[in-house]
Short mmCIF file of C-alpha atoms in Angstrom, two decimals:
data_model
loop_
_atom_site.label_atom_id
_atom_site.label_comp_id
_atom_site.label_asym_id
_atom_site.label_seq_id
_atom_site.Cartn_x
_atom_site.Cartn_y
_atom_site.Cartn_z
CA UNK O 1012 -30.04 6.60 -71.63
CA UNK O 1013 -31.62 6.29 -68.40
CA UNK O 1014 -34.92 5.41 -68.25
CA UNK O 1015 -38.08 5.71 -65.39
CA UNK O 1016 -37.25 2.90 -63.00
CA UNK O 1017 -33.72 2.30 -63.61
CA UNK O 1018 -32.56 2.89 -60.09
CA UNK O 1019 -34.05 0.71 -57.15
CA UNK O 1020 -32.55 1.52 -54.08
CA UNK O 1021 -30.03 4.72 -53.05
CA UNK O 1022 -28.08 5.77 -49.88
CA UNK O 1023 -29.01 8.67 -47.73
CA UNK O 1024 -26.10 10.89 -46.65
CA UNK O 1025 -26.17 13.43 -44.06
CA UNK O 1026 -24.56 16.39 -42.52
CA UNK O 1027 -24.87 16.60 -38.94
CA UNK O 1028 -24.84 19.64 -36.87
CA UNK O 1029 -21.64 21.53 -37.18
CA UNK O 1030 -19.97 18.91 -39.20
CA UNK O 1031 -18.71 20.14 -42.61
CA UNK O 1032 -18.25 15.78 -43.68
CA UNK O 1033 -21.34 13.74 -43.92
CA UNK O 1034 -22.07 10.61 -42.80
CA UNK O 1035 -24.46 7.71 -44.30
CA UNK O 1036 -27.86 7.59 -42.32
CA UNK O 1037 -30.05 4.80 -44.05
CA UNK O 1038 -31.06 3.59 -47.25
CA UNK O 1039 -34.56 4.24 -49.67
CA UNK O 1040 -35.51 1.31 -51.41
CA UNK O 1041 -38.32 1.69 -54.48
CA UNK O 1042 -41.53 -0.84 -54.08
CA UNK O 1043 -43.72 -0.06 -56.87
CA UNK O 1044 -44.80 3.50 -57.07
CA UNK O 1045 -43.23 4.21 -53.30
CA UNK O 1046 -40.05 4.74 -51.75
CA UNK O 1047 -39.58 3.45 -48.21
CA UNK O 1048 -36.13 4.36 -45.93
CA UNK O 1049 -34.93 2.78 -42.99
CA UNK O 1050 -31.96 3.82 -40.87
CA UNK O 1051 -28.67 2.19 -40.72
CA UNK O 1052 -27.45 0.11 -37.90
CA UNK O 1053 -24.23 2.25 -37.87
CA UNK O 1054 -26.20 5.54 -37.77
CA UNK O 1055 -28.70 4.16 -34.91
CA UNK O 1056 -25.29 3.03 -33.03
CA UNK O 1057 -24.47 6.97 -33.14
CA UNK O 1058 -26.39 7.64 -29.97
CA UNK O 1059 -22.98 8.21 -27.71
CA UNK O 1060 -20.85 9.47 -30.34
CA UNK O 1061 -19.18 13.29 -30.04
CA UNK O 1062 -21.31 13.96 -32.88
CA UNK O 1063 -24.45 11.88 -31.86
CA UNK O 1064 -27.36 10.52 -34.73
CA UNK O 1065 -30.31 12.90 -35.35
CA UNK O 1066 -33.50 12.01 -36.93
CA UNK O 1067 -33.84 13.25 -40.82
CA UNK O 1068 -36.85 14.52 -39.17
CA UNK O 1069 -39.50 13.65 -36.55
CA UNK O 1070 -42.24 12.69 -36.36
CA UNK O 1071 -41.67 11.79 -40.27
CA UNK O 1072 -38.56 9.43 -39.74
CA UNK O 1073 -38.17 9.03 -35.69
CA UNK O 1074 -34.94 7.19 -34.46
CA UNK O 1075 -35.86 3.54 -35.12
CA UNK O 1076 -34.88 0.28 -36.64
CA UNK O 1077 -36.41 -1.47 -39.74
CA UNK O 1078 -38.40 0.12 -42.54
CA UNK O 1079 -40.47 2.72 -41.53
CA UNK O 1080 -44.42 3.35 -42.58
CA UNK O 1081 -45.00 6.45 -45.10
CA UNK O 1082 -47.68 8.75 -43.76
CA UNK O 1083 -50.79 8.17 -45.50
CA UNK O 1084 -50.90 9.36 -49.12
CA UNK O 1085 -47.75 9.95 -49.54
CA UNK O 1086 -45.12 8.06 -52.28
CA UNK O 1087 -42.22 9.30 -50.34
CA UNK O 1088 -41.20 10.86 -46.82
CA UNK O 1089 -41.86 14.09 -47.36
CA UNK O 1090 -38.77 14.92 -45.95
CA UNK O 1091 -36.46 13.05 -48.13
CA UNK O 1092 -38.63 15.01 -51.36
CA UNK O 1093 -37.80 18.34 -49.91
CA UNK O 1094 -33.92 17.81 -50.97
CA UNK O 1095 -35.41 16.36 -54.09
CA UNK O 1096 -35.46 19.27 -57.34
CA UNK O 1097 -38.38 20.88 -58.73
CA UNK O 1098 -39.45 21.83 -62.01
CA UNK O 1099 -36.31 23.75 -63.17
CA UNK O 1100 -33.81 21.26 -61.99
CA UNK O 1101 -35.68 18.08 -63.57
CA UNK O 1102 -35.89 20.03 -66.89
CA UNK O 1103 -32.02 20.26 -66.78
CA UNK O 1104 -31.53 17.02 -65.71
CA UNK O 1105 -34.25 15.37 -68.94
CA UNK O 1106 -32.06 17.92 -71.01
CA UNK O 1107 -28.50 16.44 -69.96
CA UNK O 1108 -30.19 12.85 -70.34
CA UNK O 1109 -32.35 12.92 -73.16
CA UNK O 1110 -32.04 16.16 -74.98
CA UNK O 1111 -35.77 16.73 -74.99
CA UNK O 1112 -37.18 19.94 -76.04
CA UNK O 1113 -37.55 21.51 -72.19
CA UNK O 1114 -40.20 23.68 -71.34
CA UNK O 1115 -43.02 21.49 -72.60
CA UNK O 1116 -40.97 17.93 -71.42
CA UNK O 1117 -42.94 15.67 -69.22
CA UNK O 1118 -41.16 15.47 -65.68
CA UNK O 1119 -42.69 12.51 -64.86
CA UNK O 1120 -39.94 10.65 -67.37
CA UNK O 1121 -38.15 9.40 -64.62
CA UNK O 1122 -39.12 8.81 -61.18
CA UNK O 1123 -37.90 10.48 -57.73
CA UNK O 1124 -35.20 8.23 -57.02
CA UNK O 1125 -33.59 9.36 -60.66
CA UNK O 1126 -33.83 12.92 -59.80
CA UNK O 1127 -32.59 12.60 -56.37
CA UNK O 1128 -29.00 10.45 -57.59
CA UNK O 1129 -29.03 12.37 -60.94
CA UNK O 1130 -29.09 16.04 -59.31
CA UNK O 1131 -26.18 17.82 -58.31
CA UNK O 1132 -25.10 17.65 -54.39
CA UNK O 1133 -25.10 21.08 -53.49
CA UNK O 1134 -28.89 20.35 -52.78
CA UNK O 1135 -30.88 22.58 -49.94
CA UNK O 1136 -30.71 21.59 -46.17
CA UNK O 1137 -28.10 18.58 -45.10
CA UNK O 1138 -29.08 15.78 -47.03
CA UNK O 1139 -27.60 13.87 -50.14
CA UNK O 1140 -28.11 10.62 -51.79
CA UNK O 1141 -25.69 8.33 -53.33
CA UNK O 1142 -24.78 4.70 -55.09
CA UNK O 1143 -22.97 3.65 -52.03
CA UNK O 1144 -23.00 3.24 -48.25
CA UNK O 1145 -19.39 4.07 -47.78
CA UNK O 1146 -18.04 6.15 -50.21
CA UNK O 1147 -19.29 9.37 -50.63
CA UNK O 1148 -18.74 10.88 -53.97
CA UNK O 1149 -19.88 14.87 -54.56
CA UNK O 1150 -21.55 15.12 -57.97
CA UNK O 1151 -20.09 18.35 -59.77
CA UNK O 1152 -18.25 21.12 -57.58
CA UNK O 1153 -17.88 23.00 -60.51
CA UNK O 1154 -18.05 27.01 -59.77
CA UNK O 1155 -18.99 28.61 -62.88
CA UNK O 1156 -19.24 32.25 -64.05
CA UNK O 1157 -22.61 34.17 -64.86
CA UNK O 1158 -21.92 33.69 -68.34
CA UNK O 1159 -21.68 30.32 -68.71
CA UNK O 1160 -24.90 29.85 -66.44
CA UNK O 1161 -26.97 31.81 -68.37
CA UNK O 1162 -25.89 29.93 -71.46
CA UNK O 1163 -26.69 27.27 -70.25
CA UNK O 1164 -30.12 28.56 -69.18
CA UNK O 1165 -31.18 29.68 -72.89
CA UNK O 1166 -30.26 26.21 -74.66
CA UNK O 1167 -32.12 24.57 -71.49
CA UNK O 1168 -35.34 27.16 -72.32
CA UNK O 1169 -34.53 26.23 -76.13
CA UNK O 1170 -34.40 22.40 -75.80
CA UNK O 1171 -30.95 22.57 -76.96
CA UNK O 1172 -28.47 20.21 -75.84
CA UNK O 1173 -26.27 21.58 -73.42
CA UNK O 1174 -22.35 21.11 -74.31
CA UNK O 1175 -20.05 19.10 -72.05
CA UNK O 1176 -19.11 22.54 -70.27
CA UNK O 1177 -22.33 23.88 -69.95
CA UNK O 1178 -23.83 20.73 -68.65
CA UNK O 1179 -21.30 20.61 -65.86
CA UNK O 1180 -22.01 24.08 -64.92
CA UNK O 1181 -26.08 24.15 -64.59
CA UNK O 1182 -25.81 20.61 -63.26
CA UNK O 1183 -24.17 21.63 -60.13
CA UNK O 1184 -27.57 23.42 -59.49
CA UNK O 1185 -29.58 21.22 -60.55
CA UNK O 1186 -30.81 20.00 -57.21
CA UNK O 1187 -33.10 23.19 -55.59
CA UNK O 1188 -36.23 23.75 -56.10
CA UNK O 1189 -38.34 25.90 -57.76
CA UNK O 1190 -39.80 26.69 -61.55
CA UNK O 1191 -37.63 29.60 -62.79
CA UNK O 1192 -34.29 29.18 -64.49
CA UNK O 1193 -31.69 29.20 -61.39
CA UNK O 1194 -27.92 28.12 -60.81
CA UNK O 1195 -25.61 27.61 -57.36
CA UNK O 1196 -22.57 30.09 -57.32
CA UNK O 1197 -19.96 30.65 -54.42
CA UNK O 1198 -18.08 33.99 -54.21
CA UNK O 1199 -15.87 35.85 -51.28
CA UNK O 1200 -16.89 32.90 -49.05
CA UNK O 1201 -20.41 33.19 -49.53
CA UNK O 1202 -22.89 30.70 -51.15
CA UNK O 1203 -25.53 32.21 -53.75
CA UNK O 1204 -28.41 31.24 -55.44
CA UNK O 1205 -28.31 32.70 -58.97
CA UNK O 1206 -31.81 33.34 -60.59
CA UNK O 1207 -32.19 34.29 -64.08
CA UNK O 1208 -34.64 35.82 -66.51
CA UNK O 1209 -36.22 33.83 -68.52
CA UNK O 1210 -37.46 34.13 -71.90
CA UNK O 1211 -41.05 34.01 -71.44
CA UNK O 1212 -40.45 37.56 -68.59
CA UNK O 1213 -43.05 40.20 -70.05
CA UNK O 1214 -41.49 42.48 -67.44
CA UNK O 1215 -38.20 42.17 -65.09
CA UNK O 1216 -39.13 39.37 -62.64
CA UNK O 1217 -35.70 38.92 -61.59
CA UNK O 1218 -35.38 42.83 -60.38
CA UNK O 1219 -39.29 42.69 -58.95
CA UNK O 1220 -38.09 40.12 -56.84
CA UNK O 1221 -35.37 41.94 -55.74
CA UNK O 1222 -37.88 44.69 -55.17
CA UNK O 1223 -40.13 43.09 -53.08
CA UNK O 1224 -37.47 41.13 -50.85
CA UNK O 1225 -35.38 44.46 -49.82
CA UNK O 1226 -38.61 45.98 -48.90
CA UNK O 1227 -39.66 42.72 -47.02
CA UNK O 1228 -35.99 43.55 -44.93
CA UNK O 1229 -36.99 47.46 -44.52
CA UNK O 1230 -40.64 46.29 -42.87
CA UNK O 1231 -38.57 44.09 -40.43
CA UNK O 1232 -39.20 40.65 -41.72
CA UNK O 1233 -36.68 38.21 -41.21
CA UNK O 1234 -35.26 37.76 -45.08
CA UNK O 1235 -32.41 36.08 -46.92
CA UNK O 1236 -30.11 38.63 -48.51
CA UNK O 1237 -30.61 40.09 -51.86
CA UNK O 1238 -28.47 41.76 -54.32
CA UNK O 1239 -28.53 42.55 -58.04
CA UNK O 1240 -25.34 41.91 -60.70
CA UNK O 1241 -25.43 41.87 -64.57
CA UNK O 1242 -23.55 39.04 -66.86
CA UNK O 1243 -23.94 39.53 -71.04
CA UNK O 1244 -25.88 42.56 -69.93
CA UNK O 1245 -28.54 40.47 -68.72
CA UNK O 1246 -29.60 41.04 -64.55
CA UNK O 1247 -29.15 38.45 -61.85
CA UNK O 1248 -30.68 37.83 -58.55
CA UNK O 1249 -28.38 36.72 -56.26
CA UNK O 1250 -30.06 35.24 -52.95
CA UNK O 1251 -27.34 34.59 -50.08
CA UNK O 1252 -28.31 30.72 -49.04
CA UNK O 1253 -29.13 30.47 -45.23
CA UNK O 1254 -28.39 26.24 -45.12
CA UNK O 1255 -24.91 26.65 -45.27
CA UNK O 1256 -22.55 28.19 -43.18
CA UNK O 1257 -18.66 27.91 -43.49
CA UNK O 1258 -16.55 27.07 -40.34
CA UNK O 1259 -12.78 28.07 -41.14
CA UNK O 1260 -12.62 24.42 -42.33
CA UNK O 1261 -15.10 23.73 -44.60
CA UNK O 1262 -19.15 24.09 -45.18
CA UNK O 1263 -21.60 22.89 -42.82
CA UNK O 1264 -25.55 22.35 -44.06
CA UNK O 1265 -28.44 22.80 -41.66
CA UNK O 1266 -31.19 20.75 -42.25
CA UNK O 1267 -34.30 21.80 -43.16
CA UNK O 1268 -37.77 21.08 -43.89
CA UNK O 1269 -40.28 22.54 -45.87
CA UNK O 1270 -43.95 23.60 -44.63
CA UNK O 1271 -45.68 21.01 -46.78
CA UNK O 1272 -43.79 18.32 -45.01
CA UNK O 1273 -44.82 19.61 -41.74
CA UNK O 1274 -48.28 19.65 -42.92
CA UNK O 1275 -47.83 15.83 -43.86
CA UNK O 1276 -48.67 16.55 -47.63
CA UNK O 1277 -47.44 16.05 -50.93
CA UNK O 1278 -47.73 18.60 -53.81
CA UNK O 1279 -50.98 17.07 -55.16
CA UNK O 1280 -52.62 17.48 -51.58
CA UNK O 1281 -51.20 21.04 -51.23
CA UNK O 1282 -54.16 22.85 -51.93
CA UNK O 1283 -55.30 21.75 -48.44
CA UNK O 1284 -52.26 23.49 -46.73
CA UNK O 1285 -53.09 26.26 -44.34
CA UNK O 1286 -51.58 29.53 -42.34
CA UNK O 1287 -54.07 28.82 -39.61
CA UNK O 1288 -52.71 25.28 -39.45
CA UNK O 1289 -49.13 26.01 -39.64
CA UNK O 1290 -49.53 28.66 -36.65
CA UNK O 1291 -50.77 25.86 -34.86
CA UNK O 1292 -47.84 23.47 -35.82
CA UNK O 1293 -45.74 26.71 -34.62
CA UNK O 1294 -47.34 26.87 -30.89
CA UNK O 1295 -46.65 23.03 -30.41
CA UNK O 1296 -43.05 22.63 -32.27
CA UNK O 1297 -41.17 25.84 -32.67
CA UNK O 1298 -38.74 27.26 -30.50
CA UNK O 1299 -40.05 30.79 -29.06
CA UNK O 1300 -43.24 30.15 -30.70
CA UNK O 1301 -44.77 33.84 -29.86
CA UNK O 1302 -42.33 35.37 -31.81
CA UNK O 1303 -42.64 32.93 -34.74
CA UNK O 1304 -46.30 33.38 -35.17
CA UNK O 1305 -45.81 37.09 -35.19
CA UNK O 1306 -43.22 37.05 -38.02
CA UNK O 1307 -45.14 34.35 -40.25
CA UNK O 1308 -48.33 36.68 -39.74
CA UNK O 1309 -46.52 39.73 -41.08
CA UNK O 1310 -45.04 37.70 -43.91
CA UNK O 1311 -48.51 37.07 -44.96
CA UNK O 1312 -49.45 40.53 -44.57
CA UNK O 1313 -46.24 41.38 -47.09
CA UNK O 1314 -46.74 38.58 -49.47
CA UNK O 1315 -50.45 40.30 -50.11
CA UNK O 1316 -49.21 43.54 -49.81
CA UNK O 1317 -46.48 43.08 -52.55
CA UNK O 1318 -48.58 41.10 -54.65
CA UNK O 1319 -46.60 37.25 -53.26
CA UNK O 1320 -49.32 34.95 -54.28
CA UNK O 1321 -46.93 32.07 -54.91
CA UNK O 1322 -46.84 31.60 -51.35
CA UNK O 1323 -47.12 27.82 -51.64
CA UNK O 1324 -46.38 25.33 -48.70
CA UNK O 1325 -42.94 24.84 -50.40
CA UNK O 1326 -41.94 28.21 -49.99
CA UNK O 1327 -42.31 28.33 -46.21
CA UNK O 1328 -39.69 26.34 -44.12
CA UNK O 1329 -38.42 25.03 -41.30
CA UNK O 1330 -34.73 24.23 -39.94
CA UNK O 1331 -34.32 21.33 -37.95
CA UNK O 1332 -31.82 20.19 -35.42
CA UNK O 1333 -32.98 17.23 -33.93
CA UNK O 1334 -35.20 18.24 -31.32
CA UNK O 1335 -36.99 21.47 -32.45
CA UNK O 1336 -37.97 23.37 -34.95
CA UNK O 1337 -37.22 27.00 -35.93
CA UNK O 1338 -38.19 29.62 -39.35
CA UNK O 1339 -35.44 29.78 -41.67
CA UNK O 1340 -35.34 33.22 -43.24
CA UNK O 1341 -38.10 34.30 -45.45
CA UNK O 1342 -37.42 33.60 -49.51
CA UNK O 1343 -39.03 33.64 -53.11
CA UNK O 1344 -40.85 36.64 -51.57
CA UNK O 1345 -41.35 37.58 -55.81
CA UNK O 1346 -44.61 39.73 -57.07
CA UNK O 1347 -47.07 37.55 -59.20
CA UNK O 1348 -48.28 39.11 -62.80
CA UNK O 1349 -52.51 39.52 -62.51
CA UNK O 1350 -55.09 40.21 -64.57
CA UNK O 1351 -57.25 41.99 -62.32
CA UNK O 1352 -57.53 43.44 -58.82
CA UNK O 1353 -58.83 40.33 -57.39
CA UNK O 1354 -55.88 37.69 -56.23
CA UNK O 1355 -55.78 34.47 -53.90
CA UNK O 1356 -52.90 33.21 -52.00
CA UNK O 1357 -51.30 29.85 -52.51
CA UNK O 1358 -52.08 28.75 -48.81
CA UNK O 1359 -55.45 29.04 -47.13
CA UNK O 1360 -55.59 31.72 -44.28
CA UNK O 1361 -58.96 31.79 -42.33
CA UNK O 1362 -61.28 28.57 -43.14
CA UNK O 1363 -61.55 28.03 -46.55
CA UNK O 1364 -60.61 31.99 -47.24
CA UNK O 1365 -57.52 32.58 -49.50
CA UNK O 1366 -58.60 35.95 -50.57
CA UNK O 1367 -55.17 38.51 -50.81
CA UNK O 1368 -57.00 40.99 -48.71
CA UNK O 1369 -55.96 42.28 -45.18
CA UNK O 1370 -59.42 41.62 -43.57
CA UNK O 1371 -58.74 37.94 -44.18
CA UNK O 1372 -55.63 38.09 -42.39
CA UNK O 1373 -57.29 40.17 -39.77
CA UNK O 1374 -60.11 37.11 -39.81
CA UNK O 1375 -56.91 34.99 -38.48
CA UNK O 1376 -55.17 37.07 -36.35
CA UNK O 1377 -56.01 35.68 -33.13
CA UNK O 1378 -54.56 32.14 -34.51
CA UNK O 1379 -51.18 33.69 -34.53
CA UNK O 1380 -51.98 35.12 -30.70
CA UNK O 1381 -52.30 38.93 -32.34
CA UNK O 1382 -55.19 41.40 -30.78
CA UNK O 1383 -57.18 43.01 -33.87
CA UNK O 1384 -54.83 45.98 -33.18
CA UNK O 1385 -51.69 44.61 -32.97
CA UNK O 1386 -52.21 43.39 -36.47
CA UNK O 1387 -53.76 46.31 -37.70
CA UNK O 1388 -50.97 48.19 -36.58
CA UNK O 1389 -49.04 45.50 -39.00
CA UNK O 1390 -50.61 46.25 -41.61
CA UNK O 1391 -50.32 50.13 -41.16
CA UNK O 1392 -46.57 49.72 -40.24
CA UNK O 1393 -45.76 48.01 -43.63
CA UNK O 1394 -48.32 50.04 -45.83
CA UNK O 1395 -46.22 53.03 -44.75
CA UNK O 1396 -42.92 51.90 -45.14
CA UNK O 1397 -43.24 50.46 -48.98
CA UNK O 1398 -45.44 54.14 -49.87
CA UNK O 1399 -41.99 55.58 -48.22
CA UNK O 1400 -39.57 53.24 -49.20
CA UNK O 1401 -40.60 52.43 -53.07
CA UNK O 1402 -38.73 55.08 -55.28
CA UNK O 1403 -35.10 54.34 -53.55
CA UNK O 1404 -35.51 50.86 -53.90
CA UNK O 1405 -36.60 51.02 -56.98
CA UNK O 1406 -33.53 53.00 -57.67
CA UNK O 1407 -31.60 50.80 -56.27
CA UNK O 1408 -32.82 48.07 -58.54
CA UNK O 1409 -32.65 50.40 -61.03
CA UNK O 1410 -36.38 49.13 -62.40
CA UNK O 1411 -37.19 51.11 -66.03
CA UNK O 1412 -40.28 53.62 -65.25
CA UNK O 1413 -42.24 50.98 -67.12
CA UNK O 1414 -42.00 48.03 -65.13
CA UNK O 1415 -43.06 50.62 -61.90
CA UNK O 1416 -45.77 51.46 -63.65
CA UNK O 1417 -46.96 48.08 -64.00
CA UNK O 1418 -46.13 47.08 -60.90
CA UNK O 1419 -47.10 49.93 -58.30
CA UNK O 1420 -50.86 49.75 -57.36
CA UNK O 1421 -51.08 46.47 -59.18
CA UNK O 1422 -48.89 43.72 -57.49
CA UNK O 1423 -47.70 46.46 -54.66
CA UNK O 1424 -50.55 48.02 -52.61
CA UNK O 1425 -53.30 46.60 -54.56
CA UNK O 1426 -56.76 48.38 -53.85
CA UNK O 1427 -58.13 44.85 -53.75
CA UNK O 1428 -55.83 43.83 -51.48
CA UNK O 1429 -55.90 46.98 -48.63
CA UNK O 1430 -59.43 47.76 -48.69
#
């Protein structure tokens, strides 16, 4: 049994650009309740190499020697917890090491260095962590079906030990992020991320998100592609993964980094995260920063048009290549049950304003270097394409008449949220 604590130090691996083998970049050591890194000598010695060192990400982790300072209130670089899982992949990793009932399982049981040497390597953006500083060692390349993920879902949801099979295939994904019960699958050269229903659903979440991210494509946003398959006549969400592209000889990763590490916060300080801040991260950082603010501004305006309030600082991010910094495609774009008409979004958009309502994003516009009609004519743009777009998605989902019920007017084109 492993328990909180038991590992003290752990060895960052990395993929550089283009390279489809990683290389070791530095070392995290635990002190207390922190985690500190410092680059390797090797790695710092990369500087005229064919494939030359990058920083994990500045101005986090710049290019130097010896330990490097943590931002202020932070544990850990944020950028080294990005590659770290989330709720879903710690509650398969306490039920493959202690068998605890899942769902109401403490995560804090073991601590982040645990979770980041315990999850499988497959992990988002170019990063993995390891035992030792020469040997790299892939934890589970297993490739399982549909069937045998989503059996190993339901025993996770049930607090039922998984089986020897079953453990090896859900532990592959173990390592992304996110709450909901999800798995890594490859197919006809293509990576996927595999989301599944849960138990707890009161309606198809899986197809809403499905929904709401082919009608994010039809209004123009730059999305990750969707599609919908069935295993033990349950539906899937497949989402194509953007971090990994395949050369002829192998898988590259890009790196990435998520919006809450850009902000410098951790997920206790995320409630001070921002749109208005991150459009100003955008003018300073991004490449073709115009464009950028124009398509995080109309992913705001489709996150509150489609009922998105999980629109947390995790679920914007960033890829990085060394020197700058560019929007990965948009993702978890998935419509949020309410109770009434009036809704908040995850991140702040003007001041202190989180309201899901266009006239706060209209409040903001001029942050993101729109005229009050430019982003009016957003808003009308995408208003018109769901109202026209809605039934043949919805076909194409094939959502019962019940869950568009429930869902038109109330998550989509909310009265609250248009007026």
């Amino acid at each position: 049994m492993i328990s909180k604590g038991s590992y003290t130090e752990a060895y960052v691996w990395i993929w550089l650009p283009a390279n489809t083998e990683p290389v070791v970049v530095g070392k995290l050591e635990a002190d207390g309740d922190k985690v500190y890194f410092n680059y390797g000598k090797s790695y710092l010695e990369r500087v005229n190499d064919t494939r030359p060192a990058i920083s994990i990400y500045e101005p986090e982790l710049p290019l130097k020697a010896g330990v490097l300072p943590l931002l202020g209130g932070l544990t850990i670089n944020g950028c080294i917890r990005d590659a770290a899982p989330d709720a879903w992949g710690r509650r398969v990793i306490i039920n493959r090491k202690l068998g605890l009932k899942g769902a109401g399982t403490d995560t804090a049981n073991f601590d982040e260095l645990t979770y980041l040497l315990e999850s499988g390597s497959d992990r988002i953006g170019a990063l993995d962590f390891q035992l030792s500083p020469s040997e790299y060692i892939p934890r589970s390349v297993i490739n399982a079906s549909l069937e045998e993920l989503l059996s190993s879902v339901e025993r996770v949801e049930k607090g039922v030990s998984l089986t020897a099979d079953l453990d090896q295939a859900l532990f592959h994904g173990s390592s992304i992020g996110g709450a909901r019960p999800k798995a890594l699958i490859e197919d006809q050269g293509a990576k996927y991320i595999a989301k599944f229903s849960s138990s707890t659903d009161i309606y198809s979440v899986v197809k809403a998100e499905f929904v709401a991210m082919r009608l994010a494509e039809l209004v123009g946003l730059d999305v990750a592609p969707v599609k919908m398959a069935v295993a033990a006549n349950k539906d899937v969400l497949l989402i194509e993964r953007f971090d990994r592209i395949y050369t002829g000889n192998g898988w590259s990763r890009k790196s990435m980094v998520s919006a809450l590490t850009l902000f410098g916060l951790d997920d206790m300080m995320a409630r001070y995260a921002s749109y208005e801040t991150l459009a100003e991260i955008i003018r300073h950082r991004f490449i073709e920063p115009k464009e950028t603010l124009k398509e995080l501004f109309s992913r705001l305006v489709f996150n509150i048009l489609c009922g998105n309030t999980d629109d947390h600082a995790r679920n914007h991010a960033a890829f990085w290549d060394g020197e700058a910094l560019s929007l990965t495609p948009a993702y978890d774009i998935c419509p949020q049950g309410r109770a009434g008409n009036e809704a908040s979004q995850a991140m702040l958009i003007s001041g202190r304003n989180n309201l899901s309502q266009l006239k706060t994003c209209l409040e903001t516009a001029r942050n993101f270097l729109l005229s009050d009609e430019q982003a009016c004519s957003i808003f009308e743009q995408q208003k018109t394409i769901i109202d026209e777009n809605w039934d043949s998605v919805c076909d194409e989902a094939r959502l019962s008449d019940v869950d568009r019920k429930l869902l038109w007017g109330r998550q989509f084109l909310n009265a609250f949220s248009t007026e």
